[in-house]
Coordinates of N, CA and C in Angstrom, one line a residue:
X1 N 126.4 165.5 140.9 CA 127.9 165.4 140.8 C 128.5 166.2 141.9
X2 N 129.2 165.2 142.5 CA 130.4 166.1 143.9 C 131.1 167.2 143.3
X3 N 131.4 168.4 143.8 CA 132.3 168.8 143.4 C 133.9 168.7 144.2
X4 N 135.2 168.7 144.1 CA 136.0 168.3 144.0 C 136.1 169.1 145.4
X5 N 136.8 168.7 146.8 CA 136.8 169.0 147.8 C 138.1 170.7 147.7
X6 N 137.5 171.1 148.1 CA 138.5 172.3 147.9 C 139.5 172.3 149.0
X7 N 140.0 171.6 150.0 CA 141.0 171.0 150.8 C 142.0 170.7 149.9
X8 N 142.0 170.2 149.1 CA 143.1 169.9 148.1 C 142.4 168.7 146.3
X9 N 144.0 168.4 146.2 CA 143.2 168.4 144.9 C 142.1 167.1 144.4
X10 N 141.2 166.7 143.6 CA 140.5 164.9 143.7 C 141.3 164.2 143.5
X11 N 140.7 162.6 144.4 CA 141.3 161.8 143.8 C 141.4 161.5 142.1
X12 N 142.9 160.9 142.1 CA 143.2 160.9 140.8 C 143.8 161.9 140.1
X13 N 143.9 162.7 140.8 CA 145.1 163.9 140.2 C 145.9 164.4 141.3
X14 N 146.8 163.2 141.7 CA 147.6 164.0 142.7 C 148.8 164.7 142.3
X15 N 149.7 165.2 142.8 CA 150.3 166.3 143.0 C 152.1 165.9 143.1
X16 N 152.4 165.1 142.2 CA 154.0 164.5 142.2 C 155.3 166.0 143.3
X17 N 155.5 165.4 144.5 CA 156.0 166.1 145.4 C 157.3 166.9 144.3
X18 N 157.9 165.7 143.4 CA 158.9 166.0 142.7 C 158.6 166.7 141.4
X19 N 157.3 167.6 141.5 CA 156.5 168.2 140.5 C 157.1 169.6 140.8
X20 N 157.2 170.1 139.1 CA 157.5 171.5 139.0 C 156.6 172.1 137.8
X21 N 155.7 173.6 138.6 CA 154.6 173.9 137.8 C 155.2 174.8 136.5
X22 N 155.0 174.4 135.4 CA 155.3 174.9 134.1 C 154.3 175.8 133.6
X23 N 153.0 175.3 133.7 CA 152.0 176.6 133.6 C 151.0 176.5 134.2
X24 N 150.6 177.9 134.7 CA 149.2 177.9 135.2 C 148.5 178.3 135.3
X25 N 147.0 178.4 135.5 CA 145.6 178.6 135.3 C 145.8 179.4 134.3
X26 N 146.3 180.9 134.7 CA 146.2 181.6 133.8 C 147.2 181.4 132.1
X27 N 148.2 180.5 132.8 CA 149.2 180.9 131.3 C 148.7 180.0 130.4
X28 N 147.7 179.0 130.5 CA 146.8 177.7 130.0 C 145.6 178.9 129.3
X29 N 145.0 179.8 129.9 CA 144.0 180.0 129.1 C 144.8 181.3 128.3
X30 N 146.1 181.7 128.2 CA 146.8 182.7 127.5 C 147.0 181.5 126.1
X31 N 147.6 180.6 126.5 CA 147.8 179.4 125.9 C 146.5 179.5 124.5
X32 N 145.9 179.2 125.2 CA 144.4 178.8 124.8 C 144.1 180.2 123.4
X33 N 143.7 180.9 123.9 CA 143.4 182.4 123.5 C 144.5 182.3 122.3
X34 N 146.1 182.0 122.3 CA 146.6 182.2 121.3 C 146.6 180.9 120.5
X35 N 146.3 180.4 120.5 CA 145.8 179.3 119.7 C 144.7 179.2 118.6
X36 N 143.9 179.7 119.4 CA 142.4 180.0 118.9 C 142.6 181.3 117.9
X37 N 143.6 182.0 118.3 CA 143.7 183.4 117.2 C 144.5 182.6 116.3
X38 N 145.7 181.7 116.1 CA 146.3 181.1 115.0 C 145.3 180.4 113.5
X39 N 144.3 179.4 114.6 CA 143.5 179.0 114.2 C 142.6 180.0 112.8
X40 N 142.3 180.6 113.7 CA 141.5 181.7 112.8 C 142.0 182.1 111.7
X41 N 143.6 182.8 112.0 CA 144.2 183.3 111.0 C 144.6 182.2 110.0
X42 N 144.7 181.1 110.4 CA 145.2 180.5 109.6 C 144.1 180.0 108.5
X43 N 143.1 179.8 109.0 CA 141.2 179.1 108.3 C 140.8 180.6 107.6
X44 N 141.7 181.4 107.7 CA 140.4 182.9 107.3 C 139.2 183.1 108.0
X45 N 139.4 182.7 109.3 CA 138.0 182.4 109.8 C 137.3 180.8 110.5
X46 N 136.0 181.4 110.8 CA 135.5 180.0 111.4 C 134.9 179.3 111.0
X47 N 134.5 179.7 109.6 CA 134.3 178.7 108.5 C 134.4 177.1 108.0
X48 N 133.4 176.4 108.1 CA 133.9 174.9 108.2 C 134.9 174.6 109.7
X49 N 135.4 175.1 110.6 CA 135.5 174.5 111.4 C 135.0 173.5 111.8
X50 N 135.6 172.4 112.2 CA 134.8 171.2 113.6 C 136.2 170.7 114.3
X51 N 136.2 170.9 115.6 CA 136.9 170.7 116.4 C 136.5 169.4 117.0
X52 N 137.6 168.7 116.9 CA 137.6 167.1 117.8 C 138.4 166.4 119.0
X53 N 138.2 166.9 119.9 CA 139.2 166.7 121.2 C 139.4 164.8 121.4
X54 N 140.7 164.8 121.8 CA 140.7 163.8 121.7 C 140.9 162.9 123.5
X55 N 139.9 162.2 123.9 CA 139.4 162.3 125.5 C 141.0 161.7 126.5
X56 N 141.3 162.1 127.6 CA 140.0 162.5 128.2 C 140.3 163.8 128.0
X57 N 141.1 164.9 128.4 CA 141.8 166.1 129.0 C 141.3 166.7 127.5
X58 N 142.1 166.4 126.3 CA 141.4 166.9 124.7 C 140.3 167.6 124.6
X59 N 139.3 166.7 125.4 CA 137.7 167.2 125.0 C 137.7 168.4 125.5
X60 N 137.7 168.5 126.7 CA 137.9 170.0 127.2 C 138.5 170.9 126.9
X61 N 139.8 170.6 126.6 CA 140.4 171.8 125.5 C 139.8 172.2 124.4
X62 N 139.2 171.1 123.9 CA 138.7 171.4 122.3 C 137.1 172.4 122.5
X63 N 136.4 172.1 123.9 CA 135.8 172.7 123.9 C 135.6 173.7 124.4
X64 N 136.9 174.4 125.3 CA 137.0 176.1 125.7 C 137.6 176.7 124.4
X65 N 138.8 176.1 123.2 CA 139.0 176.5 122.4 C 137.9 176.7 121.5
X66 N 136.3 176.3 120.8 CA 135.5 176.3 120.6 C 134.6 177.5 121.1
X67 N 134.4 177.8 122.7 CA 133.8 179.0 123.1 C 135.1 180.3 122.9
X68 N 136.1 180.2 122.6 CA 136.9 181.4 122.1 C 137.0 181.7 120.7
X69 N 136.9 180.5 119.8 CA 136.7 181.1 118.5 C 135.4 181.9 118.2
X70 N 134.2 181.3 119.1 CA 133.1 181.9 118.9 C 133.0 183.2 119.5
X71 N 133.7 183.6 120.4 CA 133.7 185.0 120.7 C 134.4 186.0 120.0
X72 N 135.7 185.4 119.7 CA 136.7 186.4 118.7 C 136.0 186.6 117.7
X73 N 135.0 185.5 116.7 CA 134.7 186.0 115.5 C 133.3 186.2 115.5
X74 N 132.7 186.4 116.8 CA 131.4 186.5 116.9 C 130.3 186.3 116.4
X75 N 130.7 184.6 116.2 CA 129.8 183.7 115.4 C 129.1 182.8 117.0
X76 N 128.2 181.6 116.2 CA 127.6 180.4 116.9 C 128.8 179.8 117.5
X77 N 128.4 178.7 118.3 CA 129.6 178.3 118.6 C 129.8 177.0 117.8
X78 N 131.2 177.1 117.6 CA 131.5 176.0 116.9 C 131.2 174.4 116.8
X79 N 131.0 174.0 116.2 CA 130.8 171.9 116.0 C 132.0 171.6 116.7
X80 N 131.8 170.4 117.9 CA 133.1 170.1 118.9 C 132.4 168.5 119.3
X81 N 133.3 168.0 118.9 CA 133.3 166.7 119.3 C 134.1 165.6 120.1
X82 N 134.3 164.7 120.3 CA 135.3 164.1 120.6 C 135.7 162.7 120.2
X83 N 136.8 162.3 119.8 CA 137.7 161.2 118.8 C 138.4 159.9 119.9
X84 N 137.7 159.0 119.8 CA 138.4 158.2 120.7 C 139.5 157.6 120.0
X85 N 140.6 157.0 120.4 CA 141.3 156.5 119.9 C 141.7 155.1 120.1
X86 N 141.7 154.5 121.4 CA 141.4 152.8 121.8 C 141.9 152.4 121.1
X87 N 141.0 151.8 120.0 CA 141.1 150.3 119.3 C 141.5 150.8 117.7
X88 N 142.2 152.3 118.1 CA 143.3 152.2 117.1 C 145.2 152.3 117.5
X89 N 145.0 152.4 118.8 CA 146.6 152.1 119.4 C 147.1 151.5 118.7
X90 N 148.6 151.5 118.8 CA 149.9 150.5 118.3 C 150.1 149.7 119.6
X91 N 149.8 150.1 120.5 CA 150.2 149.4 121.7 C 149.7 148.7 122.4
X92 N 148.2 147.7 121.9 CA 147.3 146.9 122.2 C 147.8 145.7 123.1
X93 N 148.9 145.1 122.2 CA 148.9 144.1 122.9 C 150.3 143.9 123.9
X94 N 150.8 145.2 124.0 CA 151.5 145.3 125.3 C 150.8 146.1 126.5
X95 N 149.6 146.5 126.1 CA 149.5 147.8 127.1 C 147.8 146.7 127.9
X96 N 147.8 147.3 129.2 CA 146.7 146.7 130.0 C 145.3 146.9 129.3
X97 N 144.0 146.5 128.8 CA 143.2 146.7 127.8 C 142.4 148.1 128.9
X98 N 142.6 148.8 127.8 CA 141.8 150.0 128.3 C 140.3 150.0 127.4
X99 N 139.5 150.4 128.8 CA 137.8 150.5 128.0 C 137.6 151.9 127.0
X100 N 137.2 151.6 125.8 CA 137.0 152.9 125.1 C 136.1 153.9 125.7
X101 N 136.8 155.0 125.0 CA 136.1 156.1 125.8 C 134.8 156.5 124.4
X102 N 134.5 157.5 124.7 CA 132.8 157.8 123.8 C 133.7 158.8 122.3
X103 N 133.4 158.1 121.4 CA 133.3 159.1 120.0 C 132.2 160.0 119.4
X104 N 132.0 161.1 119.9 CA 131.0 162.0 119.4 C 131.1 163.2 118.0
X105 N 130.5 162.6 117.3 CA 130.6 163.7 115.7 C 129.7 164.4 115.5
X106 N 129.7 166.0 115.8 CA 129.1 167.0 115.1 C 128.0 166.3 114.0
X107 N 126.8 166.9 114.5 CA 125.7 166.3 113.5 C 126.1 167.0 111.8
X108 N 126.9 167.7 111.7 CA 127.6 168.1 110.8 C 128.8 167.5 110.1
X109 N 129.1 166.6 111.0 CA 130.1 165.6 110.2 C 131.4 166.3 110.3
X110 N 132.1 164.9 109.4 CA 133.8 166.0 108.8 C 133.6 165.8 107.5
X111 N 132.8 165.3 106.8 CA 133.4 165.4 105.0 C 133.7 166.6 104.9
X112 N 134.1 167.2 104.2 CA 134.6 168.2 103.5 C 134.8 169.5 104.7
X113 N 135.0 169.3 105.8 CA 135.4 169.9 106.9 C 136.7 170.3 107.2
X114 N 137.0 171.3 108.0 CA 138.8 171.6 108.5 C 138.3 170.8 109.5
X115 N 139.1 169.9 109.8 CA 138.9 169.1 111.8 C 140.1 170.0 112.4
X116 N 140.0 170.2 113.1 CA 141.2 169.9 114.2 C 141.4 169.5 115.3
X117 N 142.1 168.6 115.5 CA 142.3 167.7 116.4 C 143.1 168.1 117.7
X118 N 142.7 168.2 118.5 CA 142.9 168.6 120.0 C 143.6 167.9 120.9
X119 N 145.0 167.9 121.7 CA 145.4 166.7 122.6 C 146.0 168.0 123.7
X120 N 146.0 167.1 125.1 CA 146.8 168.0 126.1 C 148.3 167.9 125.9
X121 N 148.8 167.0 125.1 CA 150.4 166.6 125.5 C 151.1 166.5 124.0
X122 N 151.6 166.8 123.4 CA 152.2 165.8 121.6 C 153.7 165.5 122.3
X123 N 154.0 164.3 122.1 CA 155.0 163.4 122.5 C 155.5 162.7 121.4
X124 N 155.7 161.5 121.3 CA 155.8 160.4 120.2 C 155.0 160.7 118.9
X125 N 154.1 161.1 119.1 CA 153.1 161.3 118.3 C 152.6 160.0 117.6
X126 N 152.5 159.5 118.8 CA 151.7 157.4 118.0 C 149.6 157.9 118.5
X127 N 150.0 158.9 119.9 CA 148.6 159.1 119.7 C 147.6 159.8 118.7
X128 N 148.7 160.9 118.1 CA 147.6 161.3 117.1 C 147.3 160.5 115.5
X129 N 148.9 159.3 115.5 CA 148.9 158.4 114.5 C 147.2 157.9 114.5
X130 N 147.3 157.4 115.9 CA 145.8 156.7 116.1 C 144.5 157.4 115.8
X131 N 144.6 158.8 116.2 CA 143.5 159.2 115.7 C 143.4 159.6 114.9
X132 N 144.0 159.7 113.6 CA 144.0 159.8 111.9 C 143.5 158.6 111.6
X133 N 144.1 157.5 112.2 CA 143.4 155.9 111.8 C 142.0 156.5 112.1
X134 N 141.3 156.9 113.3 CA 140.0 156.8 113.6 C 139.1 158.0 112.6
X135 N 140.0 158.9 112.8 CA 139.3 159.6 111.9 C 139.0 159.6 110.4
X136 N 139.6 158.8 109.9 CA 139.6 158.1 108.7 C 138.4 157.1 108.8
X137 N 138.0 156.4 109.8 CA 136.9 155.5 109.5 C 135.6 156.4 109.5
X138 N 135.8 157.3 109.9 CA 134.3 158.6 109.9 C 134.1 159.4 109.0
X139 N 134.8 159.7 108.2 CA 134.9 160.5 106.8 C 136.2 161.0 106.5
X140 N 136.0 161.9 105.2 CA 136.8 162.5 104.5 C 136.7 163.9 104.7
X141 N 137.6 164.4 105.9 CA 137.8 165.7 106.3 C 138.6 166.7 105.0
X142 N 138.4 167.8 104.6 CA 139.2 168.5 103.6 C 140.4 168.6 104.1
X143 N 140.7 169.3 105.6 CA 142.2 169.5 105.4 C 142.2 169.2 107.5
X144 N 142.8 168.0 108.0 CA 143.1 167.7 109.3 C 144.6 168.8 110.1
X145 N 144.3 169.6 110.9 CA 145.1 170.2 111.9 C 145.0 169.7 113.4
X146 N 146.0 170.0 113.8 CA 146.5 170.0 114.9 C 146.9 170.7 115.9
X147 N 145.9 170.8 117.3 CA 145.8 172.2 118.1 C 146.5 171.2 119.5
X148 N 147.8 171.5 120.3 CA 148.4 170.1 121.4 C 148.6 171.7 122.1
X149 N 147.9 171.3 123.5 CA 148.5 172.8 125.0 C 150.0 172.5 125.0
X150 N 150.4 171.5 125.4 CA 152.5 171.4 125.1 C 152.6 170.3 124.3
X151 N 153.9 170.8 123.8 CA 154.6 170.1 122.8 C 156.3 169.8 123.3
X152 N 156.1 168.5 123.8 CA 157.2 168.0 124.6 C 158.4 167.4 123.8
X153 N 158.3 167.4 122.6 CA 159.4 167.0 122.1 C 159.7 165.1 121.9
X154 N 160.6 164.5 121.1 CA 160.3 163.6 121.3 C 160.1 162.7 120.5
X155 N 159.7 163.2 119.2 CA 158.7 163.0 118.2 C 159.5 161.2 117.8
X156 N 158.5 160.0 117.3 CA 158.8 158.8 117.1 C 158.7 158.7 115.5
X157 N 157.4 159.5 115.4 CA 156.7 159.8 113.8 C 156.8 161.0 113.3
X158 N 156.8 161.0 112.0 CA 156.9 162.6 111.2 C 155.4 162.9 111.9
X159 N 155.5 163.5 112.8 CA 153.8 164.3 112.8 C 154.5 165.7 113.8
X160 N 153.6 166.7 113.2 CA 154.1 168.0 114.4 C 152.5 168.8 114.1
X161 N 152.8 169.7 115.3 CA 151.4 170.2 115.4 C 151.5 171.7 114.7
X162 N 150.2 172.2 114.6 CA 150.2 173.1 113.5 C 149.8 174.1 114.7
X163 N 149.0 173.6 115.9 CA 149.3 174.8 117.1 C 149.6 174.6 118.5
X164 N 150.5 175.4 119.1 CA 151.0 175.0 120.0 C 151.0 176.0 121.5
X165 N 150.2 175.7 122.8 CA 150.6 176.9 123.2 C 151.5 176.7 123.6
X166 N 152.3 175.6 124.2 CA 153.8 175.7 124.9 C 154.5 174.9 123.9
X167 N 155.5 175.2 124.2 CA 157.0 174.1 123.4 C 157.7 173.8 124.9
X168 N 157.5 172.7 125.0 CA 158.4 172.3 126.5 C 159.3 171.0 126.3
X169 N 160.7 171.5 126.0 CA 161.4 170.5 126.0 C 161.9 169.7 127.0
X170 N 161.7 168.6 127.1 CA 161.8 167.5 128.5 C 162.7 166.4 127.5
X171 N 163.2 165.8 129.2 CA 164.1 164.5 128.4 C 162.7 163.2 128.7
X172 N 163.4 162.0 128.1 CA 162.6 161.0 128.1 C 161.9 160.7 129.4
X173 N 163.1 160.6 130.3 CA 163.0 160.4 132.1 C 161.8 161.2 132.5
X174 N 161.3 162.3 132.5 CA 160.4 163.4 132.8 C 158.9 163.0 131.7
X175 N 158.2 163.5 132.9 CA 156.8 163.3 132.8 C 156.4 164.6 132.8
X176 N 155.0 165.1 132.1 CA 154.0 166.3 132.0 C 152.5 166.2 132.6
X177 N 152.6 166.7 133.1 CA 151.1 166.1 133.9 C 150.3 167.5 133.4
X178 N 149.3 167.4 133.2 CA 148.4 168.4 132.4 C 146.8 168.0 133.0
X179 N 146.5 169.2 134.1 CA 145.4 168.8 135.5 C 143.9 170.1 134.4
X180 N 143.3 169.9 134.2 CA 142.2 170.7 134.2 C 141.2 170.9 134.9
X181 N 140.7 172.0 135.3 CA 139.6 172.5 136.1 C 138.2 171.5 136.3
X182 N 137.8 171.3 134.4 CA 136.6 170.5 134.4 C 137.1 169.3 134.5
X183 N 138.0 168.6 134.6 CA 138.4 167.4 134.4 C 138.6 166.8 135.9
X184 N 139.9 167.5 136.2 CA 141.1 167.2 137.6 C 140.3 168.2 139.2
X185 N 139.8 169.0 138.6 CA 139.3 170.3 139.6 C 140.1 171.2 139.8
X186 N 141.3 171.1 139.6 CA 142.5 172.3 139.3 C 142.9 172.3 138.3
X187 N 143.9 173.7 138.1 CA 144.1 173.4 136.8 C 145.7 174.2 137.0
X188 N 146.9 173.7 136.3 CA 147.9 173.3 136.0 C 148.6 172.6 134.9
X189 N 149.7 172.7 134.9 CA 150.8 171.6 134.2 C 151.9 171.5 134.7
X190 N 152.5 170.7 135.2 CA 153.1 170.1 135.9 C 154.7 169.3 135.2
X191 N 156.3 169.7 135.4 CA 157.1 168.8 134.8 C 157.4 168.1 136.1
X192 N 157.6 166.4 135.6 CA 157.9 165.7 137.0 C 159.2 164.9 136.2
X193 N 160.1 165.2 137.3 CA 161.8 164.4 137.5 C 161.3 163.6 137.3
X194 N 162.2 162.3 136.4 CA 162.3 161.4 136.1 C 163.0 160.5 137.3
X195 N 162.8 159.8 137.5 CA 163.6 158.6 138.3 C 162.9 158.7 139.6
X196 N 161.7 158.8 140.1 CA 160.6 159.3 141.4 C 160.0 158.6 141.4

């Protein structure tokens, strides 16, 4: 595996000139860290946990959030998987056919599990509509949460997240670009002007 040229950033995550950085490296893993403490408090613990990132950017979140619960409560590290969502979109037959990405479940399953479901962005919230459709075809989780790095506002559907590290209100026009280390090779978030 290359690693990402340190000249600037890989292809595929470029750098919108009309981009303005909202958070960074560090305020993402401050982000992170308070998240993972909500979490906790809120479960009593890390108990039944299983985290499901939802790909691409998700997985990775769900999985540094995963090495932080296990250190705060200084258990194993937690069941982390990831939730494709594809060929449960609303938007199938307007949008270009995207190839599904990989669904991986904890050899522990979700029956009777807390999931929480992991995204870099909550917007419309039609993506995490989709992955409740998917997660419903894999079992019967006890009680489904919701861990999103920003929460952009926007909402299409009654859905809101249960953690949040940013609240970033943007109008429609404006875009969030959300770059990770293991993913992008930098790491960032990004608001970009609308009309560019």
């Amino acid at each position: 595996m290359t690693r990402p040229d340190s000249s600037g950033p890989p292809a595929g995550s470029p750098v919108d000139p009309h981009g303005r950085t909202v958070l960074s490296s560090n305020e993402i893993a401050r982000g992170l860290r308070r998240i993972a403490h909500e979490i906790l408090e809120h479960n009593k613990g890390a108990a039944d946990l299983v985290l499901l990132g939802i790909p691409s950017r998700g997985v990775e979140l769900a999985e540094r959030l995963a090495l932080i619960l296990a250190e705060v409560e200084g258990c194993d590290p937690l069941p982390v998987g990831s939730l494709d969502i594809t060929m449960h979109r609303d938007d199938l037959r307007h949008q270009p056919t995207r190839s599904p990405m990989r669904t991986v479940i904890p050899d522990c399953g979700v029956d009777d599990k807390i999931v929480v479901l992991v995204d870099d962005v909550l917007y419309s919230g039609r993506t995490i509509r989709a992955a409740l459709d998917a997660l419903a075809d894999l079992g019967r989780p006890r009680a489904v949460r919701l861990a999103v790095l920003v929460d952009r506002g926007h909402r299409e559907l009654p859905i809101r997240a249960d953690h949040v590290g940013k609240n970033l209100p943007t109008s429609h026009s404006e875009k969030v670009q959300v770059r990770l280390r293991g993913h992008d090779g930098v790491e960032d978030v990004v608001r970009i002007s609308g009309g560019n």
